[in-house]
Short mmCIF file of C-alpha atoms and ligand atoms in Angstrom, two decimals:
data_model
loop_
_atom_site.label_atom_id
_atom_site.label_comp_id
_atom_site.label_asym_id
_atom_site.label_seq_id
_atom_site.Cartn_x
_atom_site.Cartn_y
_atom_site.Cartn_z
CA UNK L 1 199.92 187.39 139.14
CA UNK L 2 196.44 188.50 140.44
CA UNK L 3 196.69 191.22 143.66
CA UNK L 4 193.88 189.09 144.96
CA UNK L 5 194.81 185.85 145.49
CA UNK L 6 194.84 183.76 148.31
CA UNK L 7 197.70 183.71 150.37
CA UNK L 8 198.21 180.89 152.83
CA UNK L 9 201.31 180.40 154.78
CA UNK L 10 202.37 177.86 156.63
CA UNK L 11 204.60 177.96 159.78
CA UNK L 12 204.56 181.14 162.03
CA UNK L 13 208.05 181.56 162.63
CA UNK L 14 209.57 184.68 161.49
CA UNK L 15 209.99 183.69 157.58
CA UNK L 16 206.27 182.96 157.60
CA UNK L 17 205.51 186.24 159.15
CA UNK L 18 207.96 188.26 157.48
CA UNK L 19 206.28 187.12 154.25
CA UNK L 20 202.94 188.45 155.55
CA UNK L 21 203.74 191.39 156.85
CA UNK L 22 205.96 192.16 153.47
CA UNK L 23 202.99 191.19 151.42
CA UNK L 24 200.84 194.06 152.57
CA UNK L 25 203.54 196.19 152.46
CA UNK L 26 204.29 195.39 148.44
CA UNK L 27 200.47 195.99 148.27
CA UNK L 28 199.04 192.38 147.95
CA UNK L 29 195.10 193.28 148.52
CA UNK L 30 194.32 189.20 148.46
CA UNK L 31 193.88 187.02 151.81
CA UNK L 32 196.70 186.33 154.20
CA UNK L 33 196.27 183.54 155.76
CA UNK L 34 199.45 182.17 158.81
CA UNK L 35 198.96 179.41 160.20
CA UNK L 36 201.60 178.01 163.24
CA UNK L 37 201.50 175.27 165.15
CA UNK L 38 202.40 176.95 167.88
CA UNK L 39 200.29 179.15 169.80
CA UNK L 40 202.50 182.37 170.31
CA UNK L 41 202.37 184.67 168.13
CA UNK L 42 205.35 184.23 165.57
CA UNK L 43 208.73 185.25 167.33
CA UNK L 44 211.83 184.99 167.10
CA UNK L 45 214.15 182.31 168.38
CA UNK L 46 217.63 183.58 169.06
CA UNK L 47 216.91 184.87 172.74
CA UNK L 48 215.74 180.83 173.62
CA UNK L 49 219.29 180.49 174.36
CA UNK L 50 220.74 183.50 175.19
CA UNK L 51 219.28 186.50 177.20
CA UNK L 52 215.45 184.61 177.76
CA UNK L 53 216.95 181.69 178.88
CA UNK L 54 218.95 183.98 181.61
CA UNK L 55 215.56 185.33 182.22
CA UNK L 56 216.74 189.27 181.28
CA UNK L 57 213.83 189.73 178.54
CA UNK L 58 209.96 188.63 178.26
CA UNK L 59 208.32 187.08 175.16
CA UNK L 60 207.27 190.64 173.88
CA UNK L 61 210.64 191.65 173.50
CA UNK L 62 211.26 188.98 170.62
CA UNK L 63 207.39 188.50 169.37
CA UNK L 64 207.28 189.73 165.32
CA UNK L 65 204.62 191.96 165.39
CA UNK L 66 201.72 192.03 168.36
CA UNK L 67 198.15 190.87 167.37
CA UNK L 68 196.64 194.17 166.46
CA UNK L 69 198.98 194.64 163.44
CA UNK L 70 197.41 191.16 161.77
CA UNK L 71 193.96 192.62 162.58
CA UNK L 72 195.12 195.83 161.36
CA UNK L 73 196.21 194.35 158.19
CA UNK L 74 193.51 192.33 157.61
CA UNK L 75 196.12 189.33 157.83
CA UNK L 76 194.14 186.00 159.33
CA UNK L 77 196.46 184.43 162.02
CA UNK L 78 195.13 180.39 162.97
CA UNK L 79 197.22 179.85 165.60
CA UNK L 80 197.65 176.18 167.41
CA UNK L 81 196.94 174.61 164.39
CA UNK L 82 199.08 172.04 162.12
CA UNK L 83 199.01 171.78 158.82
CA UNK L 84 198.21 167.74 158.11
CA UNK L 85 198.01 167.44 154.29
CA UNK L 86 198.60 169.24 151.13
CA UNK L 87 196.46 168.35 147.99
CA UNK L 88 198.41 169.97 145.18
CA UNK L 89 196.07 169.54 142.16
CA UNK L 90 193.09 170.83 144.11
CA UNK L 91 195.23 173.42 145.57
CA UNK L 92 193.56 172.72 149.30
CA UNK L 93 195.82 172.27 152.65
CA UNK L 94 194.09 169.99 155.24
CA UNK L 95 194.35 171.22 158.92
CA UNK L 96 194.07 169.34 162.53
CA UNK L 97 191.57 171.04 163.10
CA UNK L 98 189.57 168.98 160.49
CA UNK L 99 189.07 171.59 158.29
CA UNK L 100 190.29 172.38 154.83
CA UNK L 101 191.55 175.84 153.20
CA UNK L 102 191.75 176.97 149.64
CA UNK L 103 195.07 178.36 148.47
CA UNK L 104 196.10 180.26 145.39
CA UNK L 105 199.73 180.56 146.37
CA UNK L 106 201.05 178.38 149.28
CA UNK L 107 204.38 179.26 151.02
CA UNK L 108 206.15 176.51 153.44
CA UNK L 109 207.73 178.12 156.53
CA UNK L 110 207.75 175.25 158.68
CA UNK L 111 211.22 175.52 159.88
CA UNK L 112 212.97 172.39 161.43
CA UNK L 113 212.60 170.44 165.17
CA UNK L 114 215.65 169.23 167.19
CA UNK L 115 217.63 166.46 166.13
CA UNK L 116 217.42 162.97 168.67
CA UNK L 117 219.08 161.26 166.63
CA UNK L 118 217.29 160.57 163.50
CA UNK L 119 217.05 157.03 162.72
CA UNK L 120 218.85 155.77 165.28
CA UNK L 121 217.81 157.70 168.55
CA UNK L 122 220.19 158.25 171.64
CA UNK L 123 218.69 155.76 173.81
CA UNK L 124 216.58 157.84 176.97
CA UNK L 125 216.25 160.66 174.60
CA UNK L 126 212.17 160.41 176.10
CA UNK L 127 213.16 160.63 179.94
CA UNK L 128 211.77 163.56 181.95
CA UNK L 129 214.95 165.69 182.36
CA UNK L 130 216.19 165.45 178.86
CA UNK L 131 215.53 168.60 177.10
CA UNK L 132 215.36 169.91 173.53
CA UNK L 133 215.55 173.74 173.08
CA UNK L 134 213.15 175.01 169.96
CA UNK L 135 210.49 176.86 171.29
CA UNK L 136 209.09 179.01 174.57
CA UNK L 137 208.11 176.11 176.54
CA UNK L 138 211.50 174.82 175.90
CA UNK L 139 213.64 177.06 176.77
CA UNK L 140 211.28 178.14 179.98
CA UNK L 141 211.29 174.02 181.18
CA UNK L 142 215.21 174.11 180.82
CA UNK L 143 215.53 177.55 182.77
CA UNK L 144 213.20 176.53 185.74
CA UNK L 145 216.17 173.66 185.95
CA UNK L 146 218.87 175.64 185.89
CA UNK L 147 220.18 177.40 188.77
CA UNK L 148 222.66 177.68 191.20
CA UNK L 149 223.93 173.93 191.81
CA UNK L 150 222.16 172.41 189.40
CA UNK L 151 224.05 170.14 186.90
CA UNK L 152 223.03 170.36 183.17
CA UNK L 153 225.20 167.97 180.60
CA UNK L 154 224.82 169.47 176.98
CA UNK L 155 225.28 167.02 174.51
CA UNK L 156 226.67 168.73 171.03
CA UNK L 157 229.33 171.74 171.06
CA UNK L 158 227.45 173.63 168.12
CA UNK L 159 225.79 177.32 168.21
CA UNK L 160 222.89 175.83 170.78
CA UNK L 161 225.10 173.67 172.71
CA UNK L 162 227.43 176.32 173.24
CA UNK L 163 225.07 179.57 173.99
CA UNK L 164 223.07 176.82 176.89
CA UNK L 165 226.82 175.89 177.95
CA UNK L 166 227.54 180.28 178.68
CA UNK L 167 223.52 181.05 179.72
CA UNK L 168 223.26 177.76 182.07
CA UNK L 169 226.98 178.82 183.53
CA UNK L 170 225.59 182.19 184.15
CA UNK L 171 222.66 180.97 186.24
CA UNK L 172 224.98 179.46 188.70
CA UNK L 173 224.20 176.09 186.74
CA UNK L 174 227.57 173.34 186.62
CA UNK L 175 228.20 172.79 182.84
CA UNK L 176 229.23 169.55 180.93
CA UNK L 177 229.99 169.38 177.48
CA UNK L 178 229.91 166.41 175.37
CA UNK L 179 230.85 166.37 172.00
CA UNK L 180 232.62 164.09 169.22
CA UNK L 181 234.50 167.02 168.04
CA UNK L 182 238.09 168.05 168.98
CA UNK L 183 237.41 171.58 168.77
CA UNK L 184 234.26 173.03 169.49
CA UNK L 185 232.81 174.95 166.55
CA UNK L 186 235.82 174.35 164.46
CA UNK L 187 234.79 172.96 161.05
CA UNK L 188 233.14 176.57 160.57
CA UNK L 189 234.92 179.16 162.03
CA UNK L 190 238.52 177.31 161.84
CA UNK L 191 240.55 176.14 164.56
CA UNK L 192 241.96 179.42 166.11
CA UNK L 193 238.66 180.87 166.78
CA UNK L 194 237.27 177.47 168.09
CA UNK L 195 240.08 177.23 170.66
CA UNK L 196 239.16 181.03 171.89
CA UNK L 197 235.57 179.88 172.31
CA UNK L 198 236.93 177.10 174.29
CA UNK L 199 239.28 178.88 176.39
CA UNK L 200 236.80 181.55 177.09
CA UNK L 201 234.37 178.59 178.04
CA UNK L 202 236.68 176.89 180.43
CA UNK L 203 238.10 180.00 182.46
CA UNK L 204 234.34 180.55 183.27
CA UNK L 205 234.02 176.79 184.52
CA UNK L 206 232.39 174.74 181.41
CA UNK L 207 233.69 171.82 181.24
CA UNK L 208 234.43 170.03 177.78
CA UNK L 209 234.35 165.78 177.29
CA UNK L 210 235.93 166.48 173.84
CA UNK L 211 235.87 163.75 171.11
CA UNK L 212 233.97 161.94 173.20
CA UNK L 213 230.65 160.37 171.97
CA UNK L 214 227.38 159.62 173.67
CA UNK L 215 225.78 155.95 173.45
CA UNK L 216 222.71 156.17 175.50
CA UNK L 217 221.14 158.15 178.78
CA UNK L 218 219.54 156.77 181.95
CA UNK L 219 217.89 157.34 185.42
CA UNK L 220 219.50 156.40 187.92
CA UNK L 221 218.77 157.20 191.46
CA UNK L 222 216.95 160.59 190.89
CA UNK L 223 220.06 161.59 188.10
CA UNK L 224 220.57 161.14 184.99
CA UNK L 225 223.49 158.90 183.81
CA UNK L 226 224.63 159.60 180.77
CA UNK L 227 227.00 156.75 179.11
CA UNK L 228 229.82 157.69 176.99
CA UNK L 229 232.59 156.18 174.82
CA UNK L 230 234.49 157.50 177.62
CA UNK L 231 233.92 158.06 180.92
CA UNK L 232 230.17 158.11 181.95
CA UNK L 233 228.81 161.56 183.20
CA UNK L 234 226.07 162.15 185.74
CA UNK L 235 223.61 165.61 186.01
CA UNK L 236 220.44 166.54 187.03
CA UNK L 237 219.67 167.52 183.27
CA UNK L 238 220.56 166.69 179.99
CA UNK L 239 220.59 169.27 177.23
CA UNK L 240 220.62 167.21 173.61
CA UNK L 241 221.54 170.34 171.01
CA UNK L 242 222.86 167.95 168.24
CA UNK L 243 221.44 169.61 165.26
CA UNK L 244 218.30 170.28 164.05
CA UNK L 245 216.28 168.60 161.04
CA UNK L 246 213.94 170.54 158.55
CA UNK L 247 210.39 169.91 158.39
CA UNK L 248 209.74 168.90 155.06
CA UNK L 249 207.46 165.79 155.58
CA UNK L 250 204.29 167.83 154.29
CA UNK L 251 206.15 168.82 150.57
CA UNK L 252 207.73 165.63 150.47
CA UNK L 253 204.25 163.46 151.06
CA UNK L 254 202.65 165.76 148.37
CA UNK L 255 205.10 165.03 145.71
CA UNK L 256 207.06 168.05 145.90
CA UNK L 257 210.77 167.83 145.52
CA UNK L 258 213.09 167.72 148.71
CA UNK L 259 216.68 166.98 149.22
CA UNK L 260 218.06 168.47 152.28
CA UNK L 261 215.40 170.82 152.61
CA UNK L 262 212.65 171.76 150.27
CA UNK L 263 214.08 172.34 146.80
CA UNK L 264 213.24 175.95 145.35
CA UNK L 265 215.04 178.12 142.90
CA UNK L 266 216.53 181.35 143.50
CA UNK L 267 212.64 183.09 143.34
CA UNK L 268 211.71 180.31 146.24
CA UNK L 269 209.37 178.51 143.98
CA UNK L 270 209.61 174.63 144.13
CA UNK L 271 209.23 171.80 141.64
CA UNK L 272 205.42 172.94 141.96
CA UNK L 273 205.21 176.79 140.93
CA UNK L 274 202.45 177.68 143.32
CA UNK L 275 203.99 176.45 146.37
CA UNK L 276 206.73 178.36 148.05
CA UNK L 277 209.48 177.45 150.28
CA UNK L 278 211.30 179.75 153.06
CA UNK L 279 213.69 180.17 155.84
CA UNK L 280 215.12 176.80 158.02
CA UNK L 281 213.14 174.46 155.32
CA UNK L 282 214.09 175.97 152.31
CA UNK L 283 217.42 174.53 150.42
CA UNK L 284 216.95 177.26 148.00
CA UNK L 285 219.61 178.39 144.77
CA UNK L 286 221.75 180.87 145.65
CA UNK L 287 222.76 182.92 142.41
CA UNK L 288 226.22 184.00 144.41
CA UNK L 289 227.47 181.09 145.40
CA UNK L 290 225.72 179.07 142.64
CA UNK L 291 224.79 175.94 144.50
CA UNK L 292 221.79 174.92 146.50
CA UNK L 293 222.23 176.38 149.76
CA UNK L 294 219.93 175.21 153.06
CA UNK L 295 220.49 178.26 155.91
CA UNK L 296 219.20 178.12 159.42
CA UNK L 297 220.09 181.29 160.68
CA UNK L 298 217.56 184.01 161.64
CA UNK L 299 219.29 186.69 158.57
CA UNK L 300 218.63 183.93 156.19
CA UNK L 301 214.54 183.46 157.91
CA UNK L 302 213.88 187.35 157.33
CA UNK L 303 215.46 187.73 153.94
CA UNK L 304 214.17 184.85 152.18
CA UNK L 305 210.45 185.75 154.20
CA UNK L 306 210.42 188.90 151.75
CA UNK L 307 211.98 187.41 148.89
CA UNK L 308 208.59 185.35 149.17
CA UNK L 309 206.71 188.48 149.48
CA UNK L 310 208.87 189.65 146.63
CA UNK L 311 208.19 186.41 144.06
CA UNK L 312 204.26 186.59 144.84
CA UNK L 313 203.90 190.31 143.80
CA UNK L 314 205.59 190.13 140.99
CA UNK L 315 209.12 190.84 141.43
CA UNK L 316 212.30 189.98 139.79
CA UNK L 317 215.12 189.50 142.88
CA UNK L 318 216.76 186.90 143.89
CA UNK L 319 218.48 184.52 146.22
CA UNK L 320 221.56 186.24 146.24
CA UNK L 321 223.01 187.42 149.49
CA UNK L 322 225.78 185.78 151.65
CA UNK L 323 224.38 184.18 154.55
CA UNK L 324 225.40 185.74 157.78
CA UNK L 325 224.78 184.61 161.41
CA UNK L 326 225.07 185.99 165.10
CA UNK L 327 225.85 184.56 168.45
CA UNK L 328 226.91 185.56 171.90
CA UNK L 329 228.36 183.50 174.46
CA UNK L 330 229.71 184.89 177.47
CA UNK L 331 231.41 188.32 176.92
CA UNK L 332 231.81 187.00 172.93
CA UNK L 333 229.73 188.98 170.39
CA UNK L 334 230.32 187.69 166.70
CA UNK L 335 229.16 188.27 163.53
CA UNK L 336 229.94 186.00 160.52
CA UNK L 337 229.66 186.72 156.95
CA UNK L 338 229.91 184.27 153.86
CA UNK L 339 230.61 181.02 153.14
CA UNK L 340 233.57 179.43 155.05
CA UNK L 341 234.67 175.26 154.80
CA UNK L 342 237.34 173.29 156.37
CA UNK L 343 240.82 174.20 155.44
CA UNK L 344 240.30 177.82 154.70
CA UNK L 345 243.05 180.38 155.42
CA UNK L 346 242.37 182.34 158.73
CA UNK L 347 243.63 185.97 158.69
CA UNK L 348 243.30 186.99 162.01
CA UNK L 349 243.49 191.25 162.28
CA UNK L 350 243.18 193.50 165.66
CA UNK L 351 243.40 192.20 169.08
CA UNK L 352 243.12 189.79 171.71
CA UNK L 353 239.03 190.53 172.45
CA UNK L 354 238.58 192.85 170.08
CA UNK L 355 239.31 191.03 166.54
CA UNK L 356 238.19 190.14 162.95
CA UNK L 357 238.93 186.69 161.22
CA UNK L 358 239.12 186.73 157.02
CA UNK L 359 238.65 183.13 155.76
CA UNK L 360 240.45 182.74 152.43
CA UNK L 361 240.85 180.19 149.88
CA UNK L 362 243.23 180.21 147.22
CA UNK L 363 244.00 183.99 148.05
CA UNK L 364 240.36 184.55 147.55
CA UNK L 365 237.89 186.51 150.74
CA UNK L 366 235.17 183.78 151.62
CA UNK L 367 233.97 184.84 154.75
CA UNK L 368 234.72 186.88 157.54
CA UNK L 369 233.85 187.50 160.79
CA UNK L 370 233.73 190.23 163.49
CA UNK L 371 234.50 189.76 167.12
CA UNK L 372 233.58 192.31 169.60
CA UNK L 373 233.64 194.59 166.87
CA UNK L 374 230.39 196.25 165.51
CA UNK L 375 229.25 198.11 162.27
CA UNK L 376 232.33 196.57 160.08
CA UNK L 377 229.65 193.53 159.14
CA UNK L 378 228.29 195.41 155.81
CA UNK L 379 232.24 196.41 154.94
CA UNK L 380 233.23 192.91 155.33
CA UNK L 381 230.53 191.82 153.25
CA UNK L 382 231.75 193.92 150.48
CA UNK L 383 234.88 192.52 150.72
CA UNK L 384 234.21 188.86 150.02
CA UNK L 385 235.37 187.49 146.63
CA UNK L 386 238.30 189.93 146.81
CA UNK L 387 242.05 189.14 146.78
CA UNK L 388 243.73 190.75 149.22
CA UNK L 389 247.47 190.29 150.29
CA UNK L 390 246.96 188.73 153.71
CA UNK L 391 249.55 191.16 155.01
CA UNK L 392 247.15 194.00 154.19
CA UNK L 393 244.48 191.94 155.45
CA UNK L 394 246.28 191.92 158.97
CA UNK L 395 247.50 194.88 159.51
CA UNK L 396 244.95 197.38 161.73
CA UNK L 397 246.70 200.20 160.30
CA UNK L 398 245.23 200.23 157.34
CA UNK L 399 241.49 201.44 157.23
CA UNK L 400 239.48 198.78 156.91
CA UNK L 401 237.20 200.52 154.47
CA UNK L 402 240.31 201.30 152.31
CA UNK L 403 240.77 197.44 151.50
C1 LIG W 1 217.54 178.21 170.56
C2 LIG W 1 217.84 178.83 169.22
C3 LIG W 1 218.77 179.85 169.14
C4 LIG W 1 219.07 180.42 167.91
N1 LIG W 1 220.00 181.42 167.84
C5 LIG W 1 220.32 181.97 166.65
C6 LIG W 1 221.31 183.00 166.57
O1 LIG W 1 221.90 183.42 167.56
N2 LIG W 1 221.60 183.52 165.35
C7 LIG W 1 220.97 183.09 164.21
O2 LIG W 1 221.28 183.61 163.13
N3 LIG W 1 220.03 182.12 164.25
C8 LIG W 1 219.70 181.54 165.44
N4 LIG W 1 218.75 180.54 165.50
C9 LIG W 1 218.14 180.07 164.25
C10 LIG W 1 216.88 180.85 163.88
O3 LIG W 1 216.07 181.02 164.99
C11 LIG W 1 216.13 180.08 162.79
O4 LIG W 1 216.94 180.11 161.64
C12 LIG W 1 214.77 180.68 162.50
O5 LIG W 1 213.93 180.49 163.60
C13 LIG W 1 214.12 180.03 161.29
O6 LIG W 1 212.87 180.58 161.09
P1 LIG W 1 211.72 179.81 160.29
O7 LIG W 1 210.56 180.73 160.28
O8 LIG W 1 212.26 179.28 159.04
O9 LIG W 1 211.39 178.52 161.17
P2 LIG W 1 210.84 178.38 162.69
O10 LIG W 1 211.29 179.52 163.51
O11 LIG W 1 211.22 177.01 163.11
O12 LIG W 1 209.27 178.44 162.50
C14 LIG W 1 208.53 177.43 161.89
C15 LIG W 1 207.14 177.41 162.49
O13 LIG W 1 206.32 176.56 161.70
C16 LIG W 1 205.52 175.77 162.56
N5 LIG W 1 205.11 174.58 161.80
C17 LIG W 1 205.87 173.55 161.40
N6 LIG W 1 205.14 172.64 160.71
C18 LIG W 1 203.89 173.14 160.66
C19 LIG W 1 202.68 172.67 160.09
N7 LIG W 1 202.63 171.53 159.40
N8 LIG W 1 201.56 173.41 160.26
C20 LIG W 1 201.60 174.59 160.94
N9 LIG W 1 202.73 175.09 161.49
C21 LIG W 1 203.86 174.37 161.35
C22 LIG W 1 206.43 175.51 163.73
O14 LIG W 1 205.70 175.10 164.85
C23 LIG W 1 207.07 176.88 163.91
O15 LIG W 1 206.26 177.71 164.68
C24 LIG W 1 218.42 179.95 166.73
C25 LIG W 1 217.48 178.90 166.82
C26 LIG W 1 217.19 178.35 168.05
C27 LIG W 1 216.19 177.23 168.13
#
């Protein structure tokens, strides 16, 4: 691999830049080229729910890198611009813009959108008042909503859903929940936690329509209505947060492989060796777990950003980390490490606020996860694919770092 190729990336979310801004620092002398969509500079997305939504931090505090660091490094930023087409065998991206760009390598960062429902939309998904939370603008037009008497009805109890549900509550904002599921957050960190989450939720005011699904939303006399399997719920807003879907349109039109994301190996080359794929997009191989894995956590955006950087220069590592997540809601702070499914053991060790949760399978550490509890994350980490009596497990008398 040549130091001077041509570099283009596109997507300028933080895999995209992280690959840019690794690239000069593994000594790539070629052209960077990011282009976004949007017209921020790349950032970072976490805060959309949390802290920027509650309006305690500006832009700047979560932008990547300001704009004298891509002069400085000599890395070309096209900003507000989409990348329309991808011709493979000429090795040429087409952009809105109407103009075209040479590539020697290409790497796809282009993340994923909100889910409305996919092939079958929630009916009055469109209507001014119901939001989507992805970007700035988003999470800006839902804040200027939110206040004190304002009603906002989330639909979806995932990590979105529930981080608006604590931000919105916080902003003096009255809180609905609707969700199919029993237990909020349940199916990945197991029924115990999910029921803390929801007690935590409720004694603050949120109110949960559990198992409770959502046919279709309308105005109705300066509200909106939104209709239920149950009863029918009525708010100034709407919030949908049901999932999000990965932008893979532009790798699947060219011919290159996709599944549930963009297929890639564990280098995060695809079924066409000069084009990459990173971060929400990617459903890359994970050499750990052995399986095709598809992340959309922020961890999993920065890692596999210099992995890229990593696979262009010349370098031999791999996709093989655990993935690991964060989220605050309320007074919760969590970290999660692993892989965790349905049915898992829970090993719940320390106390009431203060707590960490050991998922196990056949006596085996998949996951864990740390609850008001910081700097055990990288000793938990260690400890997955261990067996570990669960006694020991629980017990806070034994040092953690002695397991
Ligand atoms: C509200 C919110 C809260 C979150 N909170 C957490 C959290 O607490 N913890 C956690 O671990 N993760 C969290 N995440 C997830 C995390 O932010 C994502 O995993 C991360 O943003 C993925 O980065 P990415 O670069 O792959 O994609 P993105 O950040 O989506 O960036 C992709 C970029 O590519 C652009 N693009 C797409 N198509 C094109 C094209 N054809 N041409 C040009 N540009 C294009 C898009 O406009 C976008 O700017 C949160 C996400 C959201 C939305």
């Amino acid at each position: 691999m040549s130091h001077s190729e041509h570099i283009v990336i596109v997507g300028g979310g933080l895999a995209g830049a992280t690959t840019a801004i690794e690239l000069r620092k593994r000594g790539h002398a070629g052209q960077i080229t990011l282009i976004s969509s949007e017209e921020h500079l790349p950032y970072e997305r976490p805060p959309l729910s949390k802290d920027f939504l509650q309006g305690k931090s500006a832009v700047k505090d979560f932008t990547v890198r300001e704009e004298e660091y891509y002069t400085e490094h000599d890395i070309t930023l096209q900003r507000g611009v989409t990348v329309t087409g991808l011709d493979r065998a000429e090795r040429v991206v087409r952009l809105s813009d109407g103009t075209s760009l040479g590539y020697d390598q290409l790497v796809l960062a282009t993340g994923a959108r909100p889910n409305t429902g996919g092939s079958a939309p929630i009916e009055g998904a469109q209507l001014p008042g119901v939001h989507l939370l992805r970007s700035i603008e988003d999470s800006q037009a839902l804040r200027e909503n939110l206040g004190e008497g304002s009603t906002l009805a989330i639909v979806g109890s995932g990590w979105i859903g529930m981080e608006v549900a604590a931000s919105a509550t916080q902003l003096g904002a009255k809180v609905t929940v609707i969700t199919p599921d029993a237990i909020p957050l349940a199916a990945v960190l197991g029924e115990r936690f999910g029921e803390h989450l929801l007690k935590i939720h409720r004694a603050q005011g949120v109110d949960f329509k559990l198992q409770t699904k959502v046919r279709s939303i309308h105005a109705d006399h300066g509200e909106l209505l939104v209709d239920t399997d149950a009863e029918p719920i009525r708010a100034d807003h709407v919030l949908l947060a049901i999932g999000a879907v990965p932008n893979t349109e532009l790798a699947a039109a060219a011919g290159i492989q996709t599944d549930s994301g963009i297929v890639v190996d564990a280098s995060l080359r695809s079924s066409d060796s000069n084009v990459l794929a990173i971060g929400d997009v990617a459903q890359a191989f994970n050499t750990t777990l052995r399986r095709q894995l598809r992340v959309e956590h922020w961890d999993n955006a920065a890692r596999q950003g210099a992995l890229a950087a990593s696979t262009l220069t010349g370098g031999d590592d791999e996709y093989d980390w655990y993935p690991y997540f964060f989220t605050d809601q309320f007074d919760v702070g969590m970290e999660f490490v692993g892989q965790a499914e349905a049915g898992d053991e829970a090993e719940f060790r320390g106390g009431e606020d203060e707590f960490i949760v050991f998922y196990l399978r056949e006596g085996v550490i998949r996951a864990a996860m740390n609850v008001n509890l910081w700097d055990v994350n990288d000793t938990l980490r260690g400890l997955i694919g261990r067996s570990i009596e669960p006694e020991r497990l629980r017990d806070p008398q034994i040092d953690l770092e002695s397991l």
